[in-house]
Short mmCIF file of C-alpha atoms in Angstrom, two decimals:
data_model
loop_
_atom_site.label_atom_id
_atom_site.label_comp_id
_atom_site.label_asym_id
_atom_site.label_seq_id
_atom_site.Cartn_x
_atom_site.Cartn_y
_atom_site.Cartn_z
CA MET K 1 82.37 78.89 73.97
CA LYS K 2 79.66 80.59 76.05
CA VAL K 3 80.00 82.65 79.22
CA GLY K 4 76.88 83.17 81.34
CA ILE K 5 76.13 86.10 83.68
CA THR K 6 73.34 85.46 86.17
CA LYS K 7 71.39 87.88 88.33
CA GLU K 8 72.51 87.69 91.97
CA ILE K 9 69.82 86.23 94.20
CA TYR K 10 71.62 86.91 97.49
CA SER K 11 69.52 89.38 99.49
CA GLY K 12 70.69 92.98 99.00
CA GLU K 13 73.46 92.15 96.49
CA CYS K 14 73.55 94.83 93.77
CA ARG K 15 76.74 93.89 91.92
CA VAL K 16 76.93 92.00 88.64
CA ALA K 17 79.77 89.80 87.41
CA ALA K 18 80.18 91.55 84.05
CA THR K 19 79.36 95.06 82.86
CA PRO K 20 78.63 95.97 79.22
CA GLU K 21 82.21 97.18 78.87
CA THR K 22 83.83 94.01 80.24
CA ALA K 23 81.35 91.85 78.29
CA ARG K 24 82.37 93.65 75.08
CA ARG K 25 85.99 92.76 75.84
CA LEU K 26 85.07 89.13 76.51
CA ILE K 27 83.41 89.00 73.10
CA GLY K 28 85.81 91.10 71.03
CA LYS K 29 89.18 90.17 72.52
CA LEU K 30 88.70 86.69 73.98
CA GLY K 31 86.15 85.35 71.50
CA PHE K 32 83.46 84.27 73.98
CA GLU K 33 79.73 84.36 73.38
CA VAL K 34 78.17 86.10 76.38
CA LEU K 35 74.71 85.26 77.77
CA VAL K 36 73.22 87.68 80.32
CA GLU K 37 70.13 87.10 82.42
CA SER K 38 67.58 89.86 81.97
CA GLY K 39 67.82 92.40 84.78
CA ALA K 40 71.20 91.10 85.99
CA GLY K 41 72.75 94.56 85.99
CA ASP K 42 69.74 96.72 86.84
CA ALA K 43 70.76 97.24 90.48
CA ALA K 44 74.18 98.48 89.32
CA SER K 45 72.67 100.80 86.66
CA PHE K 46 73.58 98.50 83.75
CA HIS K 47 70.41 97.82 81.80
CA ASP K 48 69.60 95.09 79.30
CA GLU K 49 69.78 97.40 76.30
CA SER K 50 73.41 98.34 77.05
CA TYR K 51 74.30 94.63 77.16
CA ARG K 52 72.60 94.09 73.78
CA GLU K 53 74.58 97.00 72.34
CA ALA K 54 77.76 95.33 73.61
CA GLY K 55 76.90 92.17 71.63
CA CYS K 56 75.50 90.03 74.46
CA THR K 57 72.49 87.74 74.25
CA VAL K 58 69.95 88.69 76.93
CA CYS K 59 68.07 85.67 78.30
CA GLY K 60 64.74 85.92 80.06
CA GLU K 61 65.30 83.21 82.67
CA ALA K 62 68.28 82.13 84.79
CA VAL K 63 67.77 78.52 83.67
CA GLU K 64 68.81 79.52 80.15
CA ILE K 65 72.17 80.65 81.56
CA TRP K 66 72.77 77.50 83.60
CA THR K 67 71.84 75.18 80.76
CA GLY K 68 73.47 77.09 77.91
CA ALA K 69 76.74 78.48 79.32
CA ASP K 70 80.03 76.60 79.57
CA ILE K 71 81.35 79.10 82.13
CA VAL K 72 79.13 80.86 84.69
CA LEU K 73 80.38 84.09 86.29
CA LYS K 74 78.86 85.20 89.59
CA VAL K 75 79.64 87.51 92.48
CA ARG K 76 78.32 85.71 95.55
CA SER K 77 78.64 81.99 96.19
CA PRO K 78 75.78 79.96 94.67
CA GLN K 79 72.64 79.16 96.64
CA ASP K 80 71.33 75.58 96.81
CA ARG K 81 68.88 76.08 93.93
CA GLU K 82 71.71 77.40 91.78
CA ILE K 83 73.98 74.50 92.67
CA GLN K 84 71.26 72.10 91.55
CA GLN K 85 71.46 73.64 88.07
CA LEU K 86 75.23 73.09 87.70
CA ARG K 87 76.13 70.64 84.93
CA ALA K 88 78.96 68.17 84.75
CA GLY K 89 81.98 69.83 83.14
CA GLN K 90 80.62 73.33 83.70
CA THR K 91 82.95 75.93 85.25
CA LEU K 92 81.78 78.31 87.99
CA ILE K 93 83.81 81.38 88.95
CA CYS K 94 82.81 83.57 91.92
CA PHE K 95 83.54 84.32 95.58
CA LEU K 96 83.29 80.99 97.42
CA ALA K 97 85.15 81.48 100.74
CA PRO K 98 86.54 77.93 100.43
CA GLY K 99 88.22 77.99 103.83
CA GLN K 100 84.86 78.40 105.58
CA ASN K 101 82.54 76.55 103.15
CA GLU K 102 83.73 72.96 102.93
CA ALA K 103 80.12 71.76 102.61
CA LEU K 104 79.58 74.06 99.62
CA LEU K 105 82.65 72.62 97.87
CA GLN K 106 81.34 69.11 98.42
CA LYS K 107 77.97 70.07 96.88
CA ILE K 108 79.69 71.50 93.79
CA ALA K 109 81.91 68.42 93.54
CA ALA K 110 78.80 66.21 93.64
CA ARG K 111 77.62 67.94 90.45
CA LYS K 112 80.91 66.93 88.70
CA ALA K 113 81.61 70.61 87.98
CA THR K 114 84.70 72.80 88.27
CA ALA K 115 84.80 75.85 90.55
CA LEU K 116 87.30 78.68 90.93
CA ALA K 117 87.27 80.90 94.03
CA ILE K 118 88.29 84.35 92.86
CA GLU K 119 89.42 85.35 96.36
CA ALA K 120 91.92 82.46 96.39
CA VAL K 121 94.07 84.05 93.67
CA PRO K 122 97.57 84.33 95.20
CA ARG K 123 98.96 87.76 95.93
CA ILE K 124 101.90 87.68 93.56
CA SER K 125 102.94 90.32 91.05
CA ARG K 126 101.72 88.36 88.04
CA ALA K 127 98.25 87.96 89.54
CA GLN K 128 97.61 91.54 90.64
CA LYS K 129 95.23 92.18 87.74
CA LEU K 130 93.14 89.19 88.89
CA ASP K 131 93.02 90.18 92.56
CA ALA K 132 89.30 90.81 93.06
CA LEU K 133 89.71 90.65 96.82
CA SER K 134 91.92 93.74 96.74
CA SER K 135 89.59 95.49 94.28
CA MET K 136 86.63 95.00 96.60
CA ALA K 137 88.65 95.87 99.72
CA ASN K 138 89.69 99.15 98.12
CA ILE K 139 86.04 100.10 97.57
CA ALA K 140 85.03 98.94 101.04
CA GLY K 141 87.71 101.15 102.65
CA TYR K 142 86.54 104.17 100.70
CA ARG K 143 82.88 103.51 101.44
CA ALA K 144 83.60 103.01 105.15
CA VAL K 145 84.78 106.62 105.43
CA VAL K 146 81.75 107.83 103.47
CA GLU K 147 79.42 105.96 105.86
CA ALA K 148 81.28 107.39 108.85
CA ALA K 149 81.05 110.90 107.44
CA GLY K 150 77.30 110.52 107.05
CA LEU K 151 76.88 109.67 110.74
CA PHE K 152 79.55 111.95 112.21
CA GLY K 153 78.19 115.25 113.49
CA ARG K 154 81.12 117.47 112.46
CA PHE K 155 83.36 118.34 109.56
CA PHE K 156 86.28 116.04 108.89
CA THR K 157 88.55 118.99 108.18
CA GLY K 158 89.21 121.72 110.72
CA GLN K 159 87.79 125.16 110.02
CA ILE K 160 88.19 128.62 111.49
CA THR K 161 85.21 130.85 110.74
CA ALA K 162 83.70 134.06 112.09
CA ALA K 163 81.21 131.87 113.94
CA GLY K 164 83.90 129.88 115.70
CA LYS K 165 86.56 127.19 115.36
CA VAL K 166 85.87 123.58 114.37
CA PRO K 167 88.67 121.10 115.17
CA PRO K 168 89.52 118.39 112.61
CA ALA K 169 88.19 114.87 113.17
CA LYS K 170 90.58 112.24 114.46
CA VAL K 171 90.36 108.87 112.69
CA LEU K 172 91.96 105.59 113.76
CA VAL K 173 92.30 102.87 111.11
CA ILE K 174 93.08 99.40 112.47
CA GLY K 175 94.69 97.29 109.77
CA ALA K 176 96.72 98.86 106.97
CA GLY K 177 95.91 96.40 104.20
CA VAL K 178 94.20 97.41 100.97
CA ALA K 179 90.97 98.44 102.71
CA GLY K 180 92.84 100.25 105.47
CA LEU K 181 95.02 102.22 103.07
CA ALA K 182 91.95 103.19 101.04
CA ALA K 183 90.27 104.42 104.23
CA ILE K 184 93.40 106.36 105.19
CA GLY K 185 93.57 108.06 101.80
CA THR K 186 89.89 108.98 101.83
CA ALA K 187 89.95 110.31 105.41
CA ARG K 188 93.09 112.34 104.70
CA GLY K 189 91.46 113.70 101.55
CA LEU K 190 88.58 114.95 103.69
CA GLY K 191 91.03 116.72 106.00
CA ALA K 192 90.98 114.44 109.06
CA ILE K 193 93.91 113.67 111.33
CA VAL K 194 94.53 109.97 110.67
CA ARG K 195 96.31 107.38 112.75
CA ALA K 196 96.80 103.75 111.75
CA PHE K 197 97.93 100.53 113.34
CA ASP K 198 98.95 97.20 111.88
CA VAL K 199 100.70 94.13 113.27
CA ARG K 200 102.99 94.18 110.24
CA PRO K 201 105.66 96.86 110.81
CA GLU K 202 106.65 96.77 107.14
CA VAL K 203 103.52 98.77 106.21
CA ALA K 204 104.60 101.75 108.32
CA ASP K 205 106.22 103.51 105.35
CA GLN K 206 103.04 103.13 103.27
CA VAL K 207 100.97 104.67 106.06
CA LYS K 208 103.37 107.57 106.53
CA SER K 209 103.56 108.22 102.78
CA MET K 210 99.81 108.87 102.82
CA GLY K 211 100.14 111.51 105.52
CA ALA K 212 98.95 109.40 108.44
CA GLU K 213 100.66 108.58 111.73
CA PHE K 214 101.68 104.97 112.26
CA LEU K 215 101.20 103.76 115.83
CA MET K 216 104.05 101.57 117.03
CA LEU K 217 103.82 99.24 120.01
CA GLU K 218 106.50 99.59 122.64
CA PHE K 219 106.84 95.84 122.85
CA ASP K 220 110.09 94.02 123.51
CA SER K 221 109.74 91.25 120.94
CA ASP K 222 110.91 90.37 117.46
CA GLU K 223 107.45 88.94 116.71
CA GLN K 224 106.40 89.46 113.09
CA GLY K 225 102.72 89.95 112.27
CA GLY K 226 102.74 89.06 108.59
CA THR K 227 102.44 85.77 106.74
CA SER K 228 104.23 84.78 103.55
CA GLY K 229 101.09 85.80 101.63
CA GLY K 230 101.10 89.35 102.97
CA TYR K 231 98.20 88.78 105.41
CA ALA K 232 98.09 89.24 109.17
CA LYS K 233 98.46 86.28 111.51
CA THR K 234 97.47 85.42 115.07
CA MET K 235 99.81 87.05 117.57
CA SER K 236 101.01 86.00 121.02
CA LYS K 237 99.05 86.83 124.19
CA GLU K 238 101.67 89.36 125.28
CA PHE K 239 101.43 91.18 121.96
CA ILE K 240 97.63 91.16 122.06
CA ASP K 241 97.61 92.59 125.59
CA ALA K 242 99.86 95.46 124.52
CA GLU K 243 97.74 95.96 121.42
CA MET K 244 94.49 96.15 123.40
CA ALA K 245 96.01 98.68 125.80
CA LEU K 246 96.91 100.85 122.81
CA PHE K 247 93.39 100.64 121.40
CA ALA K 248 91.87 101.48 124.79
CA ALA K 249 93.98 104.64 125.00
CA GLN K 250 93.20 105.66 121.42
CA ALA K 251 89.44 105.09 121.82
CA LYS K 252 89.33 107.93 124.35
CA GLU K 253 91.02 110.33 121.93
CA VAL K 254 89.69 109.62 118.42
CA ASP K 255 86.29 110.37 116.90
CA ILE K 256 86.09 107.61 114.29
CA ILE K 257 87.47 104.06 114.33
CA ILE K 258 87.57 101.94 111.17
CA THR K 259 88.51 98.31 111.72
CA THR K 260 89.67 96.03 108.89
CA ALA K 261 91.51 93.27 110.78
CA LEU K 262 90.96 89.78 109.36
CA ILE K 263 92.93 86.55 109.59
CA PRO K 264 92.35 84.18 106.62
CA GLY K 265 90.30 81.14 107.55
CA LYS K 266 89.47 82.35 111.08
CA PRO K 267 86.81 84.53 112.75
CA ALA K 268 87.65 88.21 112.97
CA PRO K 269 89.64 89.06 116.14
CA LYS K 270 87.80 91.14 118.76
CA LEU K 271 89.78 94.36 119.08
CA ILE K 272 87.22 96.92 120.31
CA THR K 273 85.56 95.90 123.57
CA HIS K 274 82.35 97.19 125.13
CA GLU K 275 84.44 99.17 127.62
CA MET K 276 86.31 100.90 124.76
CA VAL K 277 83.00 101.79 123.10
CA ARG K 278 81.70 103.33 126.32
CA SER K 279 84.91 105.33 126.71
CA MET K 280 84.44 107.07 123.35
CA ARG K 281 82.87 110.52 123.12
CA PRO K 282 79.16 110.71 122.21
CA GLY K 283 78.74 111.19 118.47
CA SER K 284 81.74 109.01 117.64
CA VAL K 285 81.50 106.36 114.93
CA ILE K 286 82.90 102.83 114.55
CA VAL K 287 82.80 101.21 111.10
CA ASP K 288 83.49 97.48 111.32
CA LEU K 289 84.66 96.15 107.95
CA ALA K 290 85.11 92.69 109.46
CA ALA K 291 81.40 92.32 110.23
CA GLU K 292 81.00 89.48 107.73
CA GLN K 293 83.45 87.36 109.74
CA GLY K 294 81.98 88.23 113.13
CA GLY K 295 83.33 91.76 113.50
CA ASN K 296 86.28 93.38 115.26
CA CYS K 297 83.98 95.17 117.70
CA GLU K 298 82.11 93.27 120.39
CA ALA K 299 79.05 95.48 119.91
CA THR K 300 78.80 95.00 116.13
CA ILE K 301 75.52 93.62 114.79
CA PRO K 302 75.87 92.44 111.15
CA ASP K 303 73.95 94.48 108.56
CA GLU K 304 72.82 97.04 111.14
CA VAL K 305 73.81 100.43 112.52
CA THR K 306 73.50 100.35 116.28
CA LYS K 307 73.93 103.12 118.82
CA VAL K 308 75.63 102.33 122.11
CA GLU K 309 75.74 105.23 124.59
CA GLY K 310 75.86 107.77 121.78
CA VAL K 311 78.40 105.89 119.63
CA HIS K 312 77.27 104.68 116.19
CA ILE K 313 78.53 101.20 115.24
CA VAL K 314 78.22 100.34 111.54
CA GLY K 315 78.11 96.62 110.78
CA TYR K 316 77.28 96.67 107.08
CA ARG K 317 78.44 93.59 105.19
CA ASP K 318 77.57 95.04 101.78
CA LEU K 319 79.76 98.15 101.56
CA THR K 320 81.02 97.16 98.11
CA SER K 321 77.45 96.55 96.99
CA ARG K 322 76.59 100.10 98.07
CA LEU K 323 78.95 101.27 95.33
CA ALA K 324 77.67 98.68 92.87
CA HIS K 325 78.47 100.46 89.60
CA THR K 326 82.19 100.84 90.32
CA SER K 327 82.44 97.50 92.13
CA SER K 328 80.92 95.65 89.17
CA GLN K 329 83.29 97.35 86.73
CA LEU K 330 86.39 96.43 88.74
CA TYR K 331 85.18 92.91 89.48
CA GLY K 332 84.26 92.32 85.85
CA THR K 333 87.73 93.46 84.81
CA ASN K 334 89.31 91.00 87.26
CA LEU K 335 87.25 88.17 85.76
CA TYR K 336 88.17 89.25 82.23
CA HIS K 337 91.87 88.98 83.08
CA LEU K 338 91.30 85.59 84.71
CA LEU K 339 89.60 84.21 81.59
CA ASP K 340 92.40 85.70 79.50
CA GLU K 341 94.91 83.91 81.74
CA MET K 342 93.00 80.68 81.16
CA GLY K 343 93.41 80.95 77.39
CA GLY K 344 90.29 82.72 76.18
CA ALA K 345 87.59 80.96 74.16
CA GLU K 346 89.96 79.14 71.80
CA ARG K 347 92.40 77.66 74.34
CA PHE K 348 90.34 77.69 77.53
CA SER K 349 91.62 75.22 80.13
CA VAL K 350 92.00 74.86 83.87
CA ASP K 351 95.79 74.48 83.91
CA MET K 352 96.73 72.96 87.25
CA THR K 353 100.43 73.55 86.55
CA ASP K 354 99.86 77.30 86.60
CA ASP K 355 100.33 78.61 90.18
CA VAL K 356 97.61 81.24 89.79
CA ILE K 357 94.98 78.93 88.31
CA ARG K 358 95.88 76.08 90.67
CA SER K 359 95.48 78.31 93.72
CA ALA K 360 92.07 79.58 92.59
CA THR K 361 90.72 76.15 91.60
CA VAL K 362 88.87 74.64 94.56
CA VAL K 363 86.94 71.92 92.68
CA LYS K 364 88.17 70.25 89.49
CA ASP K 365 85.84 67.92 87.57
CA GLY K 366 84.08 66.77 90.71
CA GLN K 367 87.21 66.53 92.88
CA VAL K 368 87.81 68.98 95.74
CA THR K 369 91.30 70.46 95.28
CA TRP K 370 91.26 72.85 98.23
CA PRO K 371 93.60 73.79 99.87
CA PRO K 372 96.22 74.46 97.19
CA PRO K 373 99.95 74.00 97.70
CA PRO K 374 101.72 77.10 99.05
CA VAL K 375 102.94 79.64 96.52
CA SER K 376 106.15 81.58 97.03
CA VAL K 377 105.35 85.30 96.99
CA SER K 378 107.37 88.48 97.22
CA ALA K 379 106.02 89.23 100.69
CA ALA K 380 107.74 86.16 102.14
CA PRO K 381 110.74 87.14 104.28
CA LYS K 382 113.96 86.05 102.75
CA GLU K 383 116.19 83.85 104.81
CA LYS K 384 119.57 85.25 105.51
CA VAL K 385 122.18 83.07 103.91
CA VAL K 386 125.71 83.50 105.11
CA GLU K 387 128.00 82.72 102.26
CA SER K 388 131.64 82.04 102.75
CA VAL K 389 133.74 84.51 100.86
CA ALA K 390 136.41 82.85 98.81
CA PRO K 391 139.80 84.54 98.96
CA SER K 392 140.27 86.66 95.89
CA ALA K 393 143.47 86.55 93.98
CA VAL K 394 145.53 89.70 94.11
CA VAL K 395 146.60 90.78 90.65
CA GLU K 396 149.54 93.14 90.55
CA LYS K 397 149.17 95.89 87.96
CA LYS K 398 152.21 96.16 85.76
CA ILE K 399 153.27 99.53 84.39
CA GLY K 400 153.41 99.37 80.60
CA THR K 401 155.12 101.50 77.96
CA PHE K 402 151.99 103.60 77.39
CA ASP K 403 151.78 104.49 81.09
CA ILE K 404 155.44 105.51 81.13
CA ALA K 405 154.93 107.69 78.05
CA LEU K 406 151.97 109.49 79.65
CA MET K 407 153.96 110.15 82.80
CA VAL K 408 156.88 111.57 80.78
CA ILE K 409 154.56 113.84 78.78
CA ALA K 410 152.88 115.09 81.97
CA ALA K 411 156.25 115.77 83.59
CA VAL K 412 157.54 117.69 80.52
CA LEU K 413 154.30 119.72 80.38
CA LEU K 414 154.56 120.67 84.04
CA VAL K 415 158.23 121.69 83.62
CA ALA K 416 157.32 123.81 80.57
CA VAL K 417 154.59 125.59 82.53
CA ALA K 418 157.01 126.23 85.39
CA LEU K 419 159.63 127.67 83.00
CA THR K 420 157.21 130.37 81.86
CA ARG K 421 157.63 131.97 85.31
CA ASP K 422 154.21 133.59 84.79
CA GLN K 423 152.60 133.42 88.20
CA GLY K 424 149.10 134.16 86.90
CA PHE K 425 149.33 131.53 84.16
CA ILE K 426 150.71 128.94 86.58
CA THR K 427 147.83 129.62 88.99
CA ASP K 428 145.21 129.36 86.23
CA PHE K 429 146.78 126.17 84.91
CA THR K 430 146.79 124.61 88.37
CA VAL K 431 143.09 125.45 88.83
CA PHE K 432 142.40 124.00 85.37
CA LEU K 433 144.11 120.70 86.21
CA LEU K 434 142.28 120.42 89.56
CA ALA K 435 138.94 121.16 87.87
CA CYS K 436 139.58 118.46 85.26
CA LEU K 437 140.56 115.94 87.94
CA ILE K 438 137.58 116.65 90.22
CA GLY K 439 135.12 116.81 87.30
CA TRP K 440 136.38 113.52 85.90
CA GLN K 441 136.04 111.82 89.31
CA VAL K 442 132.49 113.19 89.77
CA ILE K 443 131.27 112.06 86.35
CA TRP K 444 133.05 108.70 86.56
CA ASN K 445 131.24 107.80 89.82
CA VAL K 446 127.74 108.67 88.54
CA THR K 447 125.52 105.81 87.30
CA ALA K 448 125.09 105.85 83.53
CA SER K 449 121.31 106.13 83.89
CA LEU K 450 121.79 109.49 85.65
CA HIS K 451 123.96 111.06 82.98
CA ALA K 452 120.97 112.74 81.32
CA PRO K 453 119.77 114.49 84.53
CA LEU K 454 123.39 115.35 85.28
CA MET K 455 123.63 117.24 81.97
CA SER K 456 120.78 119.46 83.14
CA VAL K 457 122.64 120.25 86.35
CA THR K 458 125.80 121.21 84.45
CA ASN K 459 123.95 124.10 82.79
CA ALA K 460 124.80 126.33 85.72
CA ILE K 461 128.48 125.35 85.51
CA SER K 462 128.45 126.04 81.78
CA GLY K 463 126.99 129.48 82.49
CA ILE K 464 130.02 130.29 84.63
CA ILE K 465 132.30 129.09 81.82
CA ILE K 466 130.57 131.45 79.40
CA VAL K 467 131.18 134.37 81.78
CA GLY K 468 134.87 133.44 81.94
CA GLY K 469 135.04 133.12 78.16
CA MET K 470 133.43 136.53 77.68
CA VAL K 471 136.08 138.05 79.94
CA GLN K 472 138.95 136.36 78.08
CA ILE K 473 137.64 137.06 74.56
CA GLY K 474 138.51 140.73 74.96
CA ALA K 475 142.06 140.04 76.15
CA SER K 476 145.04 141.47 74.23
CA ASN K 477 146.61 138.00 74.01
CA PRO K 478 145.20 136.37 70.84
CA VAL K 479 145.64 132.87 72.29
CA ALA K 480 143.53 133.81 75.33
CA ALA K 481 140.92 135.41 73.06
CA TRP K 482 140.64 132.28 70.89
CA LEU K 483 140.42 130.03 73.95
CA GLY K 484 137.71 132.30 75.37
CA GLY K 485 135.74 132.04 72.14
CA LEU K 486 136.15 128.26 72.11
CA ALA K 487 134.94 128.08 75.74
CA ILE K 488 131.82 130.09 74.85
CA PHE K 489 131.08 127.80 71.88
CA VAL K 490 131.47 124.55 73.84
CA ALA K 491 129.50 125.87 76.82
CA THR K 492 126.67 126.99 74.52
CA ILE K 493 126.42 123.47 73.10
CA ASN K 494 126.28 122.05 76.63
CA ILE K 495 123.57 124.48 77.74
CA ALA K 496 121.43 123.86 74.65
CA GLY K 497 121.82 120.10 75.02
CA GLY K 498 121.00 120.29 78.71
CA PHE K 499 117.78 122.20 78.13
CA LEU K 500 116.82 119.82 75.31
CA ILE K 501 117.33 116.75 77.49
CA THR K 502 115.45 118.38 80.37
CA HIS K 503 112.51 119.15 78.07
CA ARG K 504 112.39 115.56 76.84
CA MET K 505 112.55 114.20 80.37
CA LEU K 506 109.70 116.42 81.52
CA SER K 507 107.58 115.43 78.52
CA LEU K 508 107.64 111.85 79.77
CA PHE K 509 105.49 112.93 82.73
CA ARG K 510 102.96 114.83 80.64
CA LYS K 511 99.83 113.13 79.36
#
């Protein structure tokens, strides 16, 4: 079975659907024969010779790919001239934006082909390795900060030098999805003070864990901003008004704004108005990651960097393509896992009973299958189910012969200790019994999985036991001396075992 990799003809696109490394895995592990159009990876620094070394067949013309491959892998959605080369029964895998490109799906269906939209892979745990949308969003968030740093006229981190003091940059990230979190991490790594906002309050802990401040709306509502798929959704007018007031106040304070807000299947919401742009300090930067869907800023011009009253507004739609080498490697890995999920070369099939494959398949043998049925994901809020508690039967514990025997033995032992009339011995024996009781209760209530770390903690206690044993081993009473020696022996075993377990636990975290 043959997989074809074509050169992207979309203007400015530098990525390629398979790198030499991922192509080698397609050949060696999945059994595919890989055809690569000459020059397909040049813009991403992957040259034809490296594909040949990986075992690929390099073709001189794109038509050889379209006519010879059973599966065609691309990055961007196909242009009209590419669609005309699709064959009946051929499978196309790429970004298709099926929610906005119904006409494109109809054109593919007219060719009796099958198409999978890689961005339609559901966000469930099993499909994380196929999630190209998250892979690209991660790169876009990182690159957004890099673009902002190139236009910003100061350091990101604060500095105090002999020549003066430079305050740290203040960055606001709107939208704490994959791209937003990547932007937060990059900006924090450069030393900026980072604030973030998202309509989904459940992401607050993720934002705080990265060292950023999460902005909360003082809004009297139980309105939730997340969908069952983990995306944002359209909010009420009251919520939007409060949100816009927050952004207006922040625009006057921060130096850089990075917007990532998108709602699946709809134009990007306008969050930064012309008035907010004018209120920002000269030299500030806005990077609009939603430019491809119309932009979150009213002043954004797609594919351009504009300057409005001293504020730079970046509207690049090809941020991932500006990091083409890494983007291609991650995207190619996502496609490799998808083909592996579909059975490899020997058992390749478009299994419509598989939730992942069904969700990604938008055209099947000439039939449009978009939209797919909803998939239950972990992000979906669980409904509270009130279960009636059945009355439990009360079982009375009966005292058996063994219990009576233990009680008699304990009573006799206590009487014998009391008859010694040795106040010091009675005191020591009482402390011993209390220590046994408390220690037993502590260990009994610890989860079994924590027993190993607990042994490490008991080293200190064992050290105290050794000190007590050393004191008693020199006593004139031979019984006390023997007990002291026994205490030293047992405590030494515990200490050695504790250090051994600790060493093994720490080795698990070493590479």
